[in-house]
Amino acid sequence: MVVALAVALLVILSSASIAGAEDIYSQRTIRLAREIHCPICVGESIADSQTELARQMRGIIEEKVQAGETDQQIKDYFVARYGESILFDPPKSGFRLGLWWMPLVAVALGAVVVATFIRERTRAPRPITP
């Protein structure tokens, strides 16, 4: 019983601290932070990461939001420092656009090869002429 109460108290306190952390940032800051990878944590946004670097990056976003910068200007700031891989959804242009189209082209090419193979196998054999 005591363990259950301790666990319940821990859950309540941790959710309160998370809610309190989000209260210091604007909703726009949190939304932008969810679009940016944490350079330290694999697959985690700076909104979710608890590293010091992620906290600093959220602070930079909040400062830029308060200064009136647009979302694109803020993203460009981080891209200039960390590269396009810092964004969860990098722009689909240039080489990356080819990466998006490559699977579709491969499937279409494979379908053509399979259709040609099946057509050749089902075709009646040619008569042998002496």
mmCIF file of N, CA and C in Angstrom:
data_model
loop_
_atom_site.group_PDB
_atom_site.id
_atom_site.type_symbol
_atom_site.label_atom_id
_atom_site.label_comp_id
_atom_site.label_asym_id
_atom_site.label_seq_id
_atom_site.Cartn_x
_atom_site.Cartn_y
_atom_site.Cartn_z
ATOM 1 N N MET A 1 0.825 -1.189 0.000
ATOM 2 C CA MET A 1 0.000 0.000 0.000
ATOM 3 C C MET A 1 0.869 1.253 0.000
ATOM 4 N N VAL A 2 1.912 1.248 0.814
ATOM 5 C CA VAL A 2 2.807 2.394 0.890
ATOM 6 C C VAL A 2 3.529 2.596 -0.444
ATOM 7 N N VAL A 3 3.919 1.480 -1.069
ATOM 8 C CA VAL A 3 4.615 1.558 -2.358
ATOM 9 C C VAL A 3 3.689 2.163 -3.417
ATOM 10 N N ALA A 4 2.418 1.750 -3.423
ATOM 11 C CA ALA A 4 1.454 2.276 -4.382
ATOM 12 C C ALA A 4 1.267 3.779 -4.196
ATOM 13 N N LEU A 5 1.198 4.226 -2.962
ATOM 14 C CA LEU A 5 1.064 5.656 -2.698
ATOM 15 C C LEU A 5 2.312 6.422 -3.129
ATOM 16 N N ALA A 6 3.479 5.836 -2.899
ATOM 17 C CA ALA A 6 4.727 6.478 -3.299
ATOM 18 C C ALA A 6 4.807 6.607 -4.819
ATOM 19 N N VAL A 7 4.392 5.555 -5.516
ATOM 20 C CA VAL A 7 4.396 5.596 -6.989
ATOM 21 C C VAL A 7 3.400 6.643 -7.488
ATOM 22 N N ALA A 8 2.220 6.673 -6.901
ATOM 23 C CA ALA A 8 1.209 7.655 -7.307
ATOM 24 C C ALA A 8 1.707 9.077 -7.067
ATOM 25 N N LEU A 9 2.350 9.299 -5.936
ATOM 26 C CA LEU A 9 2.898 10.619 -5.629
ATOM 27 C C LEU A 9 3.995 11.003 -6.614
ATOM 28 N N LEU A 10 4.835 10.052 -6.946
ATOM 29 C CA LEU A 10 5.907 10.296 -7.911
ATOM 30 C C LEU A 10 5.343 10.670 -9.272
ATOM 31 N N VAL A 11 4.318 9.974 -9.727
ATOM 32 C CA VAL A 11 3.683 10.270 -11.014
ATOM 33 C C VAL A 11 3.072 11.668 -10.998
ATOM 34 N N ILE A 12 2.399 11.997 -9.933
ATOM 35 C CA ILE A 12 1.771 13.318 -9.826
ATOM 36 C C ILE A 12 2.828 14.426 -9.838
ATOM 37 N N LEU A 13 3.878 14.258 -9.075
ATOM 38 C CA LEU A 13 4.921 15.277 -9.013
ATOM 39 C C LEU A 13 5.672 15.415 -10.328
ATOM 40 N N SER A 14 5.935 14.301 -11.005
ATOM 41 C CA SER A 14 6.666 14.393 -12.270
ATOM 42 C C SER A 14 5.806 15.031 -13.338
ATOM 43 N N SER A 15 4.500 14.740 -13.358
ATOM 44 C CA SER A 15 3.637 15.382 -14.354
ATOM 45 C C SER A 15 3.492 16.864 -14.058
ATOM 46 N N ALA A 16 3.511 17.244 -12.799
ATOM 47 C CA ALA A 16 3.437 18.660 -12.445
ATOM 48 C C ALA A 16 4.704 19.388 -12.877
ATOM 49 N N SER A 17 5.853 18.740 -12.740
ATOM 50 C CA SER A 17 7.095 19.398 -13.149
ATOM 51 C C SER A 17 7.166 19.539 -14.657
ATOM 52 N N ILE A 18 6.653 18.541 -15.403
ATOM 53 C CA ILE A 18 6.628 18.648 -16.856
ATOM 54 C C ILE A 18 5.693 19.772 -17.272
ATOM 55 N N ALA A 19 4.511 19.826 -16.664
ATOM 56 C CA ALA A 19 3.570 20.892 -16.991
ATOM 57 C C ALA A 19 4.159 22.244 -16.637
ATOM 58 N N GLY A 20 4.866 22.312 -15.516
ATOM 59 C CA GLY A 20 5.487 23.572 -15.118
ATOM 60 C C GLY A 20 6.563 24.003 -16.088
ATOM 61 N N ALA A 21 7.317 23.046 -16.628
ATOM 62 C CA ALA A 21 8.376 23.372 -17.591
ATOM 63 C C ALA A 21 7.777 23.933 -18.868
ATOM 64 N N GLU A 22 6.621 23.380 -19.282
ATOM 65 C CA GLU A 22 6.007 23.868 -20.511
ATOM 66 C C GLU A 22 5.370 25.235 -20.307
ATOM 67 N N ASP A 23 5.037 25.592 -19.061
ATOM 68 C CA ASP A 23 4.418 26.880 -18.805
ATOM 69 C C ASP A 23 5.373 28.044 -19.046
ATOM 70 N N ILE A 24 6.684 27.803 -18.954
ATOM 71 C CA ILE A 24 7.611 28.918 -19.140
ATOM 72 C C ILE A 24 7.842 29.228 -20.608
ATOM 73 N N TYR A 25 7.414 28.318 -21.501
ATOM 74 C CA TYR A 25 7.569 28.542 -22.929
ATOM 75 C C TYR A 25 6.206 28.759 -23.571
ATOM 76 N N SER A 26 6.180 29.557 -24.619
ATOM 77 C CA SER A 26 4.937 29.775 -25.343
ATOM 78 C C SER A 26 4.587 28.523 -26.142
ATOM 79 N N GLN A 27 3.339 28.419 -26.539
ATOM 80 C CA GLN A 27 2.899 27.275 -27.341
ATOM 81 C C GLN A 27 3.650 27.227 -28.676
ATOM 82 N N ARG A 28 3.939 28.374 -29.217
ATOM 83 C CA ARG A 28 4.683 28.432 -30.479
ATOM 84 C C ARG A 28 6.093 27.885 -30.293
ATOM 85 N N THR A 29 6.725 28.211 -29.177
ATOM 86 C CA THR A 29 8.062 27.695 -28.887
ATOM 87 C C THR A 29 8.040 26.183 -28.774
ATOM 88 N N ILE A 30 7.053 25.649 -28.082
ATOM 89 C CA ILE A 30 6.947 24.203 -27.914
ATOM 90 C C ILE A 30 6.711 23.533 -29.262
ATOM 91 N N ARG A 31 5.839 24.131 -30.097
ATOM 92 C CA ARG A 31 5.569 23.569 -31.421
ATOM 93 C C ARG A 31 6.833 23.554 -32.267
ATOM 94 N N LEU A 32 7.583 24.651 -32.269
ATOM 95 C CA LEU A 32 8.836 24.707 -33.029
ATOM 96 C C LEU A 32 9.866 23.731 -32.470
ATOM 97 N N ALA A 33 9.924 23.607 -31.159
ATOM 98 C CA ALA A 33 10.887 22.694 -30.527
ATOM 99 C C ALA A 33 10.591 21.249 -30.897
ATOM 100 N N ARG A 34 9.332 20.926 -31.156
ATOM 101 C CA ARG A 34 8.975 19.566 -31.571
ATOM 102 C C ARG A 34 9.434 19.269 -33.001
ATOM 103 N N GLU A 35 9.750 20.287 -33.767
ATOM 104 C CA GLU A 35 10.177 20.115 -35.158
ATOM 105 C C GLU A 35 11.693 20.035 -35.298
ATOM 106 N N ILE A 36 12.411 20.154 -34.190
ATOM 107 C CA ILE A 36 13.882 20.193 -34.237
ATOM 108 C C ILE A 36 14.447 19.029 -33.424
ATOM 109 N N HIS A 37 15.354 18.274 -34.080
ATOM 110 C CA HIS A 37 16.037 17.147 -33.420
ATOM 111 C C HIS A 37 16.947 17.654 -32.315
ATOM 112 N N CYS A 38 17.063 16.876 -31.273
ATOM 113 C CA CYS A 38 18.089 17.136 -30.264
ATOM 114 C C CYS A 38 19.397 16.574 -30.818
ATOM 115 N N PRO A 39 20.455 17.378 -30.899
ATOM 116 C CA PRO A 39 21.725 16.891 -31.443
ATOM 117 C C PRO A 39 22.355 15.779 -30.598
ATOM 118 N N ILE A 40 21.951 15.657 -29.349
ATOM 119 C CA ILE A 40 22.536 14.655 -28.458
ATOM 120 C C ILE A 40 21.692 13.379 -28.422
ATOM 121 N N CYS A 41 20.387 13.527 -28.315
ATOM 122 C CA CYS A 41 19.487 12.378 -28.165
ATOM 123 C C CYS A 41 19.010 11.897 -29.534
ATOM 124 N N VAL A 42 19.117 10.621 -29.770
ATOM 125 C CA VAL A 42 18.731 10.049 -31.056
ATOM 126 C C VAL A 42 17.211 9.962 -31.143
ATOM 127 N N GLY A 43 16.643 10.550 -32.188
ATOM 128 C CA GLY A 43 15.212 10.450 -32.436
ATOM 129 C C GLY A 43 14.336 11.231 -31.486
ATOM 130 N N GLU A 44 14.886 12.183 -30.775
ATOM 131 C CA GLU A 44 14.117 12.940 -29.796
ATOM 132 C C GLU A 44 14.185 14.423 -30.148
ATOM 133 N N SER A 45 13.059 15.101 -30.002
ATOM 134 C CA SER A 45 13.038 16.534 -30.276
ATOM 135 C C SER A 45 13.597 17.290 -29.077
ATOM 136 N N ILE A 46 13.923 18.548 -29.317
ATOM 137 C CA ILE A 46 14.410 19.351 -28.195
ATOM 138 C C ILE A 46 13.277 19.690 -27.230
ATOM 139 N N ALA A 47 12.031 19.510 -27.664
ATOM 140 C CA ALA A 47 10.899 19.712 -26.750
ATOM 141 C C ALA A 47 10.840 18.591 -25.725
ATOM 142 N N ASP A 48 11.239 17.396 -26.120
ATOM 143 C CA ASP A 48 11.149 16.235 -25.235
ATOM 144 C C ASP A 48 12.441 15.950 -24.486
ATOM 145 N N SER A 49 13.556 16.411 -25.011
ATOM 146 C CA SER A 49 14.851 16.108 -24.403
ATOM 147 C C SER A 49 15.065 16.921 -23.132
ATOM 148 N N GLN A 50 15.750 16.311 -22.171
ATOM 149 C CA GLN A 50 16.048 16.996 -20.920
ATOM 150 C C GLN A 50 17.522 17.370 -20.800
ATOM 151 N N THR A 51 18.272 17.303 -21.911
ATOM 152 C CA THR A 51 19.683 17.665 -21.867
ATOM 153 C C THR A 51 19.832 19.180 -21.736
ATOM 154 N N GLU A 52 20.976 19.594 -21.273
ATOM 155 C CA GLU A 52 21.242 21.028 -21.112
ATOM 156 C C GLU A 52 21.224 21.734 -22.464
ATOM 157 N N LEU A 53 21.765 21.082 -23.488
ATOM 158 C CA LEU A 53 21.775 21.680 -24.829
ATOM 159 C C LEU A 53 20.352 21.912 -25.326
ATOM 160 N N ALA A 54 19.466 20.941 -25.115
ATOM 161 C CA ALA A 54 18.068 21.090 -25.535
ATOM 162 C C ALA A 54 17.402 22.244 -24.785
ATOM 163 N N ARG A 55 17.702 22.376 -23.510
ATOM 164 C CA ARG A 55 17.142 23.494 -22.735
ATOM 165 C C ARG A 55 17.622 24.830 -23.299
ATOM 166 N N GLN A 56 18.901 24.895 -23.631
ATOM 167 C CA GLN A 56 19.448 26.125 -24.210
ATOM 168 C C GLN A 56 18.797 26.427 -25.557
ATOM 169 N N MET A 57 18.604 25.381 -26.371
ATOM 170 C CA MET A 57 17.990 25.582 -27.673
ATOM 171 C C MET A 57 16.542 26.049 -27.537
ATOM 172 N N ARG A 58 15.801 25.489 -26.576
ATOM 173 C CA ARG A 58 14.427 25.963 -26.326
ATOM 174 C C ARG A 58 14.450 27.420 -25.890
ATOM 175 N N GLY A 59 15.442 27.790 -25.075
ATOM 176 C CA GLY A 59 15.565 29.189 -24.652
ATOM 177 C C GLY A 59 15.831 30.116 -25.833
ATOM 178 N N ILE A 60 16.673 29.666 -26.766
ATOM 179 C CA ILE A 60 16.954 30.465 -27.964
ATOM 180 C C ILE A 60 15.686 30.632 -28.787
ATOM 181 N N ILE A 61 14.928 29.540 -28.930
ATOM 182 C CA ILE A 61 13.670 29.635 -29.690
ATOM 183 C C ILE A 61 12.737 30.635 -29.023
ATOM 184 N N GLU A 62 12.605 30.546 -27.699
ATOM 185 C CA GLU A 62 11.713 31.469 -26.982
ATOM 186 C C GLU A 62 12.161 32.916 -27.172
ATOM 187 N N GLU A 63 13.462 33.168 -27.098
ATOM 188 C CA GLU A 63 13.972 34.527 -27.312
ATOM 189 C C GLU A 63 13.626 35.023 -28.716
ATOM 190 N N LYS A 64 13.787 34.171 -29.695
ATOM 191 C CA LYS A 64 13.505 34.568 -31.077
ATOM 192 C C LYS A 64 12.007 34.764 -31.301
ATOM 193 N N VAL A 65 11.191 33.942 -30.650
ATOM 194 C CA VAL A 65 9.739 34.122 -30.741
ATOM 195 C C VAL A 65 9.363 35.466 -30.136
ATOM 196 N N GLN A 66 9.919 35.776 -28.965
ATOM 197 C CA GLN A 66 9.623 37.059 -28.298
ATOM 198 C C GLN A 66 10.126 38.239 -29.115
ATOM 199 N N ALA A 67 11.211 38.028 -29.886
ATOM 200 C CA ALA A 67 11.760 39.100 -30.726
ATOM 201 C C ALA A 67 10.952 39.290 -32.006
ATOM 202 N N GLY A 68 9.992 38.395 -32.258
ATOM 203 C CA GLY A 68 9.117 38.555 -33.419
ATOM 204 C C GLY A 68 9.604 37.866 -34.685
ATOM 205 N N GLU A 69 10.582 36.991 -34.572
ATOM 206 C CA GLU A 69 11.059 36.285 -35.764
ATOM 207 C C GLU A 69 10.028 35.259 -36.216
ATOM 208 N N THR A 70 10.013 34.992 -37.532
ATOM 209 C CA THR A 70 9.079 34.010 -38.087
ATOM 210 C C THR A 70 9.586 32.595 -37.801
ATOM 211 N N ASP A 71 8.685 31.630 -37.979
ATOM 212 C CA ASP A 71 9.069 30.228 -37.797
ATOM 213 C C ASP A 71 10.218 29.858 -38.726
ATOM 214 N N GLN A 72 10.133 30.319 -39.967
ATOM 215 C CA GLN A 72 11.174 29.979 -40.945
ATOM 216 C C GLN A 72 12.514 30.602 -40.564
ATOM 217 N N GLN A 73 12.505 31.815 -40.061
ATOM 218 C CA GLN A 73 13.756 32.442 -39.628
ATOM 219 C C GLN A 73 14.390 31.657 -38.473
ATOM 220 N N ILE A 74 13.561 31.171 -37.570
ATOM 221 C CA ILE A 74 14.072 30.404 -36.430
ATOM 222 C C ILE A 74 14.640 29.075 -36.913
ATOM 223 N N LYS A 75 13.930 28.398 -37.810
ATOM 224 C CA LYS A 75 14.439 27.139 -38.358
ATOM 225 C C LYS A 75 15.733 27.369 -39.134
ATOM 226 N N ASP A 76 15.774 28.450 -39.904
ATOM 227 C CA ASP A 76 16.992 28.770 -40.667
ATOM 228 C C ASP A 76 18.185 28.996 -39.746
ATOM 229 N N TYR A 77 17.942 29.584 -38.592
ATOM 230 C CA TYR A 77 18.997 29.809 -37.612
ATOM 231 C C TYR A 77 19.625 28.479 -37.195
ATOM 232 N N PHE A 78 18.785 27.497 -36.875
ATOM 233 C CA PHE A 78 19.298 26.198 -36.441
ATOM 234 C C PHE A 78 19.903 25.413 -37.600
ATOM 235 N N VAL A 79 19.323 25.533 -38.786
ATOM 236 C CA VAL A 79 19.883 24.851 -39.961
ATOM 237 C C VAL A 79 21.267 25.407 -40.275
ATOM 238 N N ALA A 80 21.459 26.713 -40.126
ATOM 239 C CA ALA A 80 22.771 27.319 -40.393
ATOM 240 C C ALA A 80 23.833 26.788 -39.430
ATOM 241 N N ARG A 81 23.438 26.437 -38.227
ATOM 242 C CA ARG A 81 24.403 25.961 -37.235
ATOM 243 C C ARG A 81 24.591 24.447 -37.222
ATOM 244 N N TYR A 82 23.522 23.697 -37.533
ATOM 245 C CA TYR A 82 23.582 22.238 -37.401
ATOM 246 C C TYR A 82 23.355 21.481 -38.708
ATOM 247 N N GLY A 83 22.941 22.173 -39.768
ATOM 248 C CA GLY A 83 22.631 21.495 -41.026
ATOM 249 C C GLY A 83 21.159 21.097 -41.080
ATOM 250 N N GLU A 84 20.709 20.712 -42.271
ATOM 251 C CA GLU A 84 19.294 20.391 -42.463
ATOM 252 C C GLU A 84 18.853 19.161 -41.681
ATOM 253 N N SER A 85 19.793 18.324 -41.273
ATOM 254 C CA SER A 85 19.432 17.123 -40.525
ATOM 255 C C SER A 85 18.897 17.454 -39.130
ATOM 256 N N ILE A 86 19.014 18.685 -38.693
ATOM 257 C CA ILE A 86 18.486 19.093 -37.387
ATOM 258 C C ILE A 86 16.960 19.136 -37.409
ATOM 259 N N LEU A 87 16.365 19.271 -38.594
ATOM 260 C CA LEU A 87 14.911 19.335 -38.721
ATOM 261 C C LEU A 87 14.331 17.928 -38.814
ATOM 262 N N PHE A 88 13.209 17.699 -38.147
ATOM 263 C CA PHE A 88 12.550 16.410 -38.252
ATOM 264 C C PHE A 88 12.017 16.191 -39.655
ATOM 265 N N ASP A 89 11.596 17.239 -40.323
ATOM 266 C CA ASP A 89 11.051 17.139 -41.674
ATOM 267 C C ASP A 89 11.838 18.081 -42.586
ATOM 268 N N PRO A 90 13.038 17.648 -43.047
ATOM 269 C CA PRO A 90 13.841 18.534 -43.885
ATOM 270 C C PRO A 90 13.161 18.784 -45.223
ATOM 271 N N PRO A 91 13.505 19.881 -45.900
ATOM 272 C CA PRO A 91 12.877 20.202 -47.176
ATOM 273 C C PRO A 91 13.102 19.092 -48.203
ATOM 274 N N LYS A 92 12.077 18.819 -48.977
ATOM 275 C CA LYS A 92 12.165 17.776 -50.000
ATOM 276 C C LYS A 92 12.504 18.428 -51.340
ATOM 277 N N SER A 93 13.770 18.775 -51.494
ATOM 278 C CA SER A 93 14.234 19.378 -52.741
ATOM 279 C C SER A 93 15.633 18.867 -53.030
ATOM 280 N N GLY A 94 16.050 19.004 -54.271
ATOM 281 C CA GLY A 94 17.390 18.574 -54.647
ATOM 282 C C GLY A 94 17.578 17.079 -54.451
ATOM 283 N N PHE A 95 18.658 16.694 -53.832
ATOM 284 C CA PHE A 95 18.981 15.289 -53.610
ATOM 285 C C PHE A 95 17.918 14.583 -52.780
ATOM 286 N N ARG A 96 17.385 15.267 -51.777
ATOM 287 C CA ARG A 96 16.360 14.651 -50.921
ATOM 288 C C ARG A 96 15.084 14.357 -51.696
ATOM 289 N N LEU A 97 14.775 15.179 -52.686
ATOM 290 C CA LEU A 97 13.599 14.915 -53.511
ATOM 291 C C LEU A 97 13.789 13.600 -54.255
ATOM 292 N N GLY A 98 14.994 13.355 -54.758
ATOM 293 C CA GLY A 98 15.296 12.089 -55.427
ATOM 294 C C GLY A 98 15.144 10.907 -54.488
ATOM 295 N N LEU A 99 15.510 11.093 -53.237
ATOM 296 C CA LEU A 99 15.354 10.018 -52.254
ATOM 297 C C LEU A 99 13.885 9.676 -52.026
ATOM 298 N N TRP A 100 13.011 10.677 -52.114
ATOM 299 C CA TRP A 100 11.586 10.427 -51.946
ATOM 300 C C TRP A 100 11.009 9.702 -53.161
ATOM 301 N N TRP A 101 11.481 10.016 -54.360
ATOM 302 C CA TRP A 101 10.949 9.422 -55.585
ATOM 303 C C TRP A 101 11.587 8.075 -55.916
ATOM 304 N N MET A 102 12.782 7.805 -55.428
ATOM 305 C CA MET A 102 13.515 6.583 -55.775
ATOM 306 C C MET A 102 12.716 5.300 -55.499
ATOM 307 N N PRO A 103 12.061 5.134 -54.368
ATOM 308 C CA PRO A 103 11.298 3.897 -54.150
ATOM 309 C C PRO A 103 10.161 3.720 -55.159
ATOM 310 N N LEU A 104 9.494 4.801 -55.520
ATOM 311 C CA LEU A 104 8.404 4.698 -56.492
ATOM 312 C C LEU A 104 8.935 4.299 -57.864
ATOM 313 N N VAL A 105 10.064 4.869 -58.254
ATOM 314 C CA VAL A 105 10.676 4.525 -59.535
ATOM 315 C C VAL A 105 11.117 3.060 -59.526
ATOM 316 N N ALA A 106 11.686 2.604 -58.424
ATOM 317 C CA ALA A 106 12.141 1.213 -58.314
ATOM 318 C C ALA A 106 10.959 0.240 -58.398
ATOM 319 N N VAL A 107 9.857 0.554 -57.752
ATOM 320 C CA VAL A 107 8.673 -0.305 -57.804
ATOM 321 C C VAL A 107 8.117 -0.337 -59.229
ATOM 322 N N ALA A 108 8.039 0.813 -59.879
ATOM 323 C CA ALA A 108 7.528 0.855 -61.253
ATOM 324 C C ALA A 108 8.425 0.060 -62.197
ATOM 325 N N LEU A 109 9.730 0.216 -62.065
ATOM 326 C CA LEU A 109 10.667 -0.531 -62.898
ATOM 327 C C LEU A 109 10.545 -2.031 -62.635
ATOM 328 N N GLY A 110 10.420 -2.407 -61.379
ATOM 329 C CA GLY A 110 10.233 -3.818 -61.039
ATOM 330 C C GLY A 110 8.955 -4.377 -61.636
ATOM 331 N N ALA A 111 7.879 -3.611 -61.631
ATOM 332 C CA ALA A 111 6.611 -4.052 -62.207
ATOM 333 C C ALA A 111 6.745 -4.273 -63.705
ATOM 334 N N VAL A 112 7.484 -3.403 -64.389
ATOM 335 C CA VAL A 112 7.706 -3.560 -65.830
ATOM 336 C C VAL A 112 8.497 -4.838 -66.101
ATOM 337 N N VAL A 113 9.527 -5.094 -65.322
ATOM 338 C CA VAL A 113 10.348 -6.297 -65.498
ATOM 339 C C VAL A 113 9.507 -7.552 -65.257
ATOM 340 N N VAL A 114 8.720 -7.574 -64.200
ATOM 341 C CA VAL A 114 7.882 -8.733 -63.894
ATOM 342 C C VAL A 114 6.839 -8.940 -64.995
ATOM 343 N N ALA A 115 6.198 -7.870 -65.453
ATOM 344 C CA ALA A 115 5.190 -7.987 -66.509
ATOM 345 C C ALA A 115 5.820 -8.521 -67.799
ATOM 346 N N THR A 116 7.001 -8.051 -68.139
ATOM 347 C CA THR A 116 7.688 -8.537 -69.346
ATOM 348 C C THR A 116 8.032 -10.016 -69.198
ATOM 349 N N PHE A 117 8.520 -10.422 -68.046
ATOM 350 C CA PHE A 117 8.872 -11.817 -67.800
ATOM 351 C C PHE A 117 7.639 -12.709 -67.911
ATOM 352 N N ILE A 118 6.527 -12.293 -67.302
ATOM 353 C CA ILE A 118 5.304 -13.091 -67.343
ATOM 354 C C ILE A 118 4.778 -13.174 -68.773
ATOM 355 N N ARG A 119 4.814 -12.095 -69.527
ATOM 356 C CA ARG A 119 4.336 -12.086 -70.906
ATOM 357 C C ARG A 119 5.168 -13.043 -71.756
ATOM 358 N N GLU A 120 6.462 -13.057 -71.567
ATOM 359 C CA GLU A 120 7.339 -13.947 -72.334
ATOM 360 C C GLU A 120 7.096 -15.405 -71.955
ATOM 361 N N ARG A 121 6.851 -15.689 -70.718
ATOM 362 C CA ARG A 121 6.649 -17.077 -70.269
ATOM 363 C C ARG A 121 5.305 -17.631 -70.708
ATOM 364 N N THR A 122 4.290 -16.789 -70.844
ATOM 365 C CA THR A 122 2.950 -17.277 -71.221
ATOM 366 C C THR A 122 2.727 -17.249 -72.721
ATOM 367 N N ARG A 123 3.618 -16.667 -73.471
ATOM 368 C CA ARG A 123 3.483 -16.618 -74.928
ATOM 369 C C ARG A 123 3.659 -18.028 -75.483
ATOM 370 N N ALA A 124 2.861 -18.362 -76.507
ATOM 371 C CA ALA A 124 2.954 -19.690 -77.139
ATOM 372 C C ALA A 124 4.333 -19.838 -77.783
ATOM 373 N N PRO A 125 4.898 -21.045 -77.708
ATOM 374 C CA PRO A 125 6.217 -21.229 -78.304
ATOM 375 C C PRO A 125 6.163 -21.058 -79.817
ATOM 376 N N ARG A 126 7.225 -20.559 -80.385
ATOM 377 C CA ARG A 126 7.306 -20.363 -81.836
ATOM 378 C C ARG A 126 7.524 -21.720 -82.504
ATOM 379 N N PRO A 127 6.859 -21.930 -83.605
ATOM 380 C CA PRO A 127 7.080 -23.197 -84.320
ATOM 381 C C PRO A 127 8.482 -23.212 -84.940
ATOM 382 N N ILE A 128 9.076 -24.367 -84.917
ATOM 383 C CA ILE A 128 10.408 -24.523 -85.501
ATOM 384 C C ILE A 128 10.235 -24.784 -86.987
ATOM 385 N N THR A 129 10.845 -23.970 -87.785
ATOM 386 C CA THR A 129 10.767 -24.144 -89.245
ATOM 387 C C THR A 129 12.088 -24.691 -89.760
ATOM 388 N N PRO A 130 11.998 -25.787 -90.525
ATOM 389 C CA PRO A 130 13.242 -26.355 -91.049
ATOM 390 C C PRO A 130 13.801 -25.602 -92.215
#
